[in-house]
Amino acid sequence: MRRLSRKKALNFVKELDAFPKVPESYVETSATGGTVSLVAFTAMALLAFFEFFVYRDTWMKYEYEVDKDFSSKLRINIDITVAMRCQFVGADVLDLAETMVASDGLQYEPVRSISLSPQQRLWHRTLLLVQNRLREEHSLQDVIFKSVMKGGPTALPPREDDPTQPLNACRIHGHLYVNKVAGNFHITVGKAIPHPRGHAHLAALVSHETYNFSHRIDHLSFGEEIPGILNPLDGTEKVCTDHNQMFQYFITIVPTKLETYKVSADTHQYSVTERERVINHAAGSHGVSGIFMKYDVSSLRVLVTEQHMPLWQFLVRLCGIIGGIFSTTGMLHGLVGFCVDVVCCRFKLGVYKPKGVSYL
């Protein structure tokens, strides 16, 4: 009884077979079928090879949310060289509440001049070329995000100064911590001193003939410093055409959470517009000579996450490629054979009729 039930179960399973086997003696091979099979296998191998590279690649996903972190401090990273002596210039930050931020984190380093050595000039030109490509092709930013921590060209190469030249320029570098509100970072004539209504700069002792706010911004970023990330103002170089000249940068800062397979950091991206003009009170152009960076913090936060294709999706796509090519080539082979039969006049009704029986 058990054997009988097993045979019945086996027969039932055999009836459910969706892949019936055809005896080899009933299968007819042809040269055209072999050619089509060779083409199909080649296409399968190529597409599977390319699909593997797609599986290995990653892409950046951008999401937006309201920034709820309004109590933390915002870090400003600065590296600017000004064509004036350090004793004649002062840098500080004044926020929207007219609160003067302590600039103890900034260092004033006397340098020979604002000009660059040949090695530094080559680095600077390369950086400007990359910046121009980033402005034209925004998708390159994804490549930079994925290649962080590889030591991109974000640091000026060391320079060999001539000790005989005087120290006529000043490199201001370091970092500041400010409130996450709109503010104004500026470099102008004279050191800053506290004032009941804000602050003031001791500019009366500096001659107007020494004013020269030609400058080069080697680095300006907000938040955590990440090696390999390029910022819009990195490499910016401005030359004065007049002693009394004002340079203005209007910056919009966007908090950014970066999550890649190599780094996880809270940083900030920013966009900037520039303006420069000569101060001439007689012509109605009022203001103060210097470099002014007015920034504002966006209320939105960008989440940048590196995504990868899961293994199950790769296997499904691979099966789709193999099955699709196999089925498509089979149908094309049958269609081409049918057309050949029609063209060659072999598709006649009499050919497929059973042979008649002759009677004596």
XYZ file of C-alpha atoms in Angstrom:
360
model
C 0.000 0.000 0.000
C 2.813 2.378 0.872
C 4.575 1.678 -2.432
C 1.333 2.248 -4.299
C 0.764 5.581 -2.595
C 4.340 6.634 -3.313
C 3.907 5.815 -7.001
C 0.686 7.822 -7.109
C 2.399 10.776 -5.460
C 5.330 10.507 -7.902
C 2.993 10.367 -10.885
C 1.113 13.378 -9.589
C 4.366 15.335 -9.248
C 5.433 14.287 -12.749
C 2.178 15.616 -14.160
C 2.990 19.004 -12.613
C 6.358 19.169 -14.435
C 6.491 22.485 -16.291
C 9.787 21.550 -17.967
C 9.089 18.401 -19.993
C 12.136 16.659 -21.414
C 12.318 15.925 -25.131
C 14.327 12.867 -26.166
C 17.503 13.745 -28.011
C 16.459 11.594 -30.971
C 13.536 13.999 -31.558
C 15.731 17.116 -31.471
C 17.019 18.476 -34.771
C 20.020 20.835 -34.744
C 20.956 23.282 -37.494
C 23.739 25.674 -38.374
C 21.440 28.695 -38.072
C 20.276 27.563 -34.651
C 23.882 27.163 -33.520
C 24.738 30.653 -34.811
C 21.778 32.204 -32.997
C 22.741 30.329 -29.820
C 26.321 31.610 -30.075
C 25.091 35.189 -30.493
C 22.691 34.762 -27.563
C 25.372 33.374 -25.241
C 27.751 36.185 -26.207
C 25.091 38.825 -25.511
C 24.278 37.174 -22.164
C 27.945 37.177 -21.141
C 28.474 40.831 -22.133
C 25.332 42.128 -20.449
C 26.031 40.087 -17.306
C 29.571 41.513 -17.246
C 28.315 45.101 -17.538
C 25.579 44.437 -14.990
C 28.237 43.338 -12.508
C 29.915 46.755 -12.829
C 26.549 48.441 -12.264
C 26.158 46.328 -9.139
C 29.575 47.405 -7.878
C 28.874 51.109 -8.475
C 27.159 53.370 -5.951
C 25.128 56.564 -6.223
C 24.258 59.455 -3.930
C 20.723 59.880 -2.614
C 19.589 63.363 -1.564
C 16.872 63.936 1.013
C 15.663 67.143 2.660
C 14.323 67.845 6.113
C 13.898 70.750 8.504
C 17.047 71.461 10.490
C 16.043 71.147 14.148
C 19.527 71.714 15.535
C 19.493 75.446 16.220
C 21.360 75.499 19.543
C 24.746 74.175 18.427
C 27.638 76.338 17.276
C 28.693 76.748 13.668
C 32.374 76.345 12.887
C 33.965 78.600 10.254
C 37.252 77.397 8.759
C 39.312 80.199 7.219
C 42.553 80.473 5.274
C 42.904 83.854 3.527
C 45.994 85.776 2.461
C 45.685 89.577 2.252
C 48.231 91.890 0.594
C 48.659 94.021 3.732
C 50.838 93.698 6.801
C 49.342 91.867 9.758
C 49.558 94.892 12.081
C 47.342 96.888 9.715
C 44.389 94.456 9.371
C 41.896 92.836 11.735
C 39.368 90.019 11.271
C 36.286 89.305 13.361
C 32.640 88.202 13.162
C 29.513 90.152 14.027
C 26.279 88.138 14.082
C 22.687 89.235 13.559
C 22.274 90.141 17.224
C 25.220 92.556 16.931
C 27.244 90.188 19.105
C 30.981 90.295 18.490
C 32.405 86.777 18.346
C 35.806 86.138 19.883
C 38.437 85.630 17.189
C 40.964 83.816 19.364
C 41.010 80.865 16.978
C 42.483 82.959 14.151
C 46.210 83.245 13.580
C 47.948 86.126 11.804
C 50.998 84.827 9.957
C 53.237 87.336 8.128
C 54.197 86.146 4.628
C 56.368 87.585 1.882
C 53.640 88.385 -0.630
C 50.307 87.243 -1.982
C 51.898 85.880 -5.153
C 52.436 82.143 -5.569
C 55.464 80.055 -6.397
C 55.458 78.087 -9.704
C 54.430 74.889 -7.904
C 51.649 76.669 -6.030
C 50.502 78.430 -9.207
C 50.169 75.065 -10.961
C 48.109 73.771 -8.036
C 45.979 76.930 -8.117
C 45.250 76.601 -11.848
C 44.277 72.967 -11.419
C 41.934 73.906 -8.587
C 40.278 76.630 -10.677
C 39.760 74.185 -13.562
C 38.046 71.741 -11.210
C 35.888 74.540 -9.777
C 34.796 75.611 -13.274
C 33.847 72.037 -14.183
C 31.859 71.735 -10.953
C 29.878 74.870 -11.833
C 29.067 73.472 -15.288
C 28.485 69.814 -14.383
C 26.816 69.491 -10.995
C 26.832 65.685 -11.132
C 30.583 65.774 -10.495
C 29.780 66.686 -6.897
C 28.671 63.070 -6.383
C 32.108 61.887 -7.469
C 33.735 64.223 -4.934
C 31.422 63.024 -2.161
C 32.315 59.397 -2.912
C 36.058 60.126 -3.099
C 36.407 61.978 0.211
C 39.281 61.129 2.540
C 41.547 60.462 -0.448
C 43.488 63.685 0.058
C 42.093 65.821 -2.757
C 43.762 69.100 -3.773
C 42.421 71.124 -0.851
C 45.742 72.168 0.715
C 48.166 74.666 -0.788
C 51.592 73.092 -1.413
C 54.421 74.450 0.772
C 56.310 77.417 -0.581
C 59.989 78.320 -0.440
C 60.156 82.037 0.371
C 63.071 84.301 -0.286
C 64.280 85.489 3.167
C 65.532 88.731 1.664
C 62.024 89.896 0.755
C 60.026 91.919 3.320
C 56.886 90.507 4.982
C 54.319 92.634 3.143
C 51.320 90.257 3.286
C 49.333 88.514 6.001
C 47.890 85.016 6.065
C 44.840 84.789 8.328
C 43.937 81.181 9.073
C 42.214 79.145 11.764
C 38.618 78.610 12.820
C 35.810 80.379 14.680
C 32.686 79.128 16.459
C 29.618 81.286 15.908
C 25.887 81.034 16.591
C 23.735 79.466 13.859
C 22.282 82.816 12.827
C 23.101 85.228 10.053
C 26.368 87.064 10.519
C 29.162 89.012 8.908
C 32.776 87.915 8.848
C 35.006 90.722 7.678
C 38.640 91.714 7.289
C 39.252 95.429 7.308
C 41.801 98.046 8.324
C 42.796 98.139 11.991
C 42.367 95.764 14.886
C 38.861 95.283 16.250
C 37.987 96.631 19.699
C 34.765 96.123 21.720
C 32.182 98.889 21.656
C 28.879 99.348 23.563
C 27.012 99.470 20.260
C 28.922 96.686 18.551
C 32.579 97.066 17.724
C 35.040 99.351 15.971
C 38.358 99.107 14.149
C 41.396 101.271 14.878
C 41.896 102.481 11.316
C 42.850 106.106 12.017
C 46.549 105.310 12.410
C 46.788 103.535 9.033
C 47.506 105.601 5.916
C 45.078 105.242 3.001
C 48.030 104.739 0.677
C 48.763 101.398 2.365
C 45.250 100.044 1.755
C 45.434 96.984 -0.479
C 42.808 94.309 -0.043
C 43.961 92.120 -2.882
C 43.472 88.639 -1.488
C 43.412 84.935 -2.175
C 41.014 82.529 -0.444
C 42.816 79.211 -0.123
C 40.049 77.686 1.966
C 36.680 78.715 3.367
C 34.283 76.119 4.738
C 31.661 75.705 7.427
C 31.282 72.838 9.844
C 33.561 69.837 10.116
C 36.544 69.867 7.764
C 36.548 66.850 5.430
C 39.647 66.156 3.297
C 38.855 65.968 -0.390
C 35.789 68.254 -0.344
C 36.037 71.359 -2.537
C 34.193 74.526 -1.572
C 32.941 77.235 -3.959
C 35.378 79.920 -2.749
C 38.479 77.730 -2.562
C 41.099 79.201 -4.894
C 39.341 82.560 -5.347
C 41.821 85.357 -6.093
C 41.003 89.078 -6.296
C 43.275 92.002 -7.195
C 42.511 95.591 -6.192
C 42.267 98.303 -8.819
C 42.067 101.062 -6.179
C 43.239 101.581 -2.609
C 39.690 102.065 -1.305
C 37.923 98.952 -2.552
C 35.284 96.706 -0.996
C 34.851 93.001 -1.735
C 31.555 91.422 -0.717
C 30.589 87.732 -0.632
C 26.964 86.817 0.070
C 26.884 83.226 1.310
C 23.925 80.890 1.911
C 24.876 77.946 4.129
C 23.009 74.623 3.942
C 23.566 72.107 6.784
C 24.505 68.740 5.304
C 24.701 65.246 6.776
C 27.102 63.138 4.692
C 26.874 59.349 4.977
C 29.172 57.344 2.700
C 30.945 54.013 3.033
C 34.130 55.916 3.923
C 33.011 58.797 6.107
C 30.113 59.977 8.233
C 30.165 63.680 9.025
C 28.032 66.739 9.747
C 29.235 69.454 7.422
C 27.807 72.405 5.500
C 27.562 73.246 1.821
C 27.141 76.801 0.637
C 26.433 78.910 -2.417
C 27.897 82.356 -2.943
C 27.456 85.500 -5.008
C 30.194 88.128 -5.299
C 30.334 91.871 -5.620
C 33.179 94.375 -5.610
C 33.212 98.139 -5.880
C 35.443 101.144 -5.294
C 34.595 103.320 -2.272
C 34.105 106.886 -3.469
C 31.988 109.039 -1.192
C 31.936 111.919 -3.690
C 30.337 109.637 -6.285
C 27.833 108.192 -3.806
C 29.600 104.853 -3.323
C 29.747 104.624 0.454
C 31.143 101.920 2.660
C 34.339 100.669 4.251
C 37.307 99.196 2.447
C 37.845 95.524 3.199
C 36.631 91.978 2.644
C 33.092 91.245 3.850
C 31.493 87.805 3.929
C 27.825 87.989 4.857
C 26.395 84.553 5.560
C 22.970 83.169 6.374
C 22.024 79.649 7.489
C 19.250 77.776 5.684
C 16.430 76.206 7.705
C 16.592 73.051 5.579
C 19.025 70.206 6.064
C 20.323 67.967 3.274
C 20.925 64.266 3.908
C 23.414 62.844 1.397
C 23.591 59.035 1.566
C 25.625 56.676 -0.577
C 23.392 53.915 -1.923
C 24.300 50.477 -3.259
C 22.295 47.943 -5.249
C 21.282 45.008 -2.987
C 22.359 41.495 -3.923
C 18.818 40.221 -4.467
C 18.121 42.988 -6.974
C 21.328 42.169 -8.842
C 20.319 38.478 -9.061
C 16.809 39.382 -10.276
C 18.222 41.669 -12.977
C 20.708 38.973 -13.980
C 17.931 36.386 -14.338
C 15.905 38.882 -16.343
C 18.831 39.425 -18.727
C 19.444 35.708 -19.284
C 15.766 34.748 -19.582
C 14.914 37.730 -21.759
C 17.719 37.110 -24.242
C 16.970 33.374 -24.353
C 13.272 33.932 -25.079
C 13.817 36.800 -27.517
C 16.424 34.969 -29.586
C 14.170 31.876 -29.703
C 11.257 33.927 -31.049
C 13.478 35.758 -33.526
C 14.929 32.494 -34.743
C 11.441 31.061 -35.316
C 10.279 34.246 -37.057
C 13.304 34.351 -39.339
C 12.824 30.658 -40.221
C 9.183 31.310 -41.045
C 10.086 34.254 -43.275
C 12.746 32.214 -45.061
C 10.205 29.490 -45.736
C 7.780 32.038 -47.192
C 10.427 33.702 -49.359
C 11.726 30.385 -50.653
C 8.187 29.290 -51.561
C 8.458 26.225 -49.387
C 5.397 27.075 -47.361
C 2.810 25.377 -49.534
C -0.284 23.663 -48.438
C 0.473 20.566 -50.481
C 3.773 19.988 -48.751
C 2.073 19.491 -45.409
C -0.817 17.373 -46.699
C -0.676 13.672 -45.885
C 0.213 11.552 -48.881
C -2.799 10.071 -50.596
C -3.420 6.328 -50.664
C -3.375 4.805 -54.164
C -5.841 2.080 -55.003
C -5.209 -0.625 -57.532
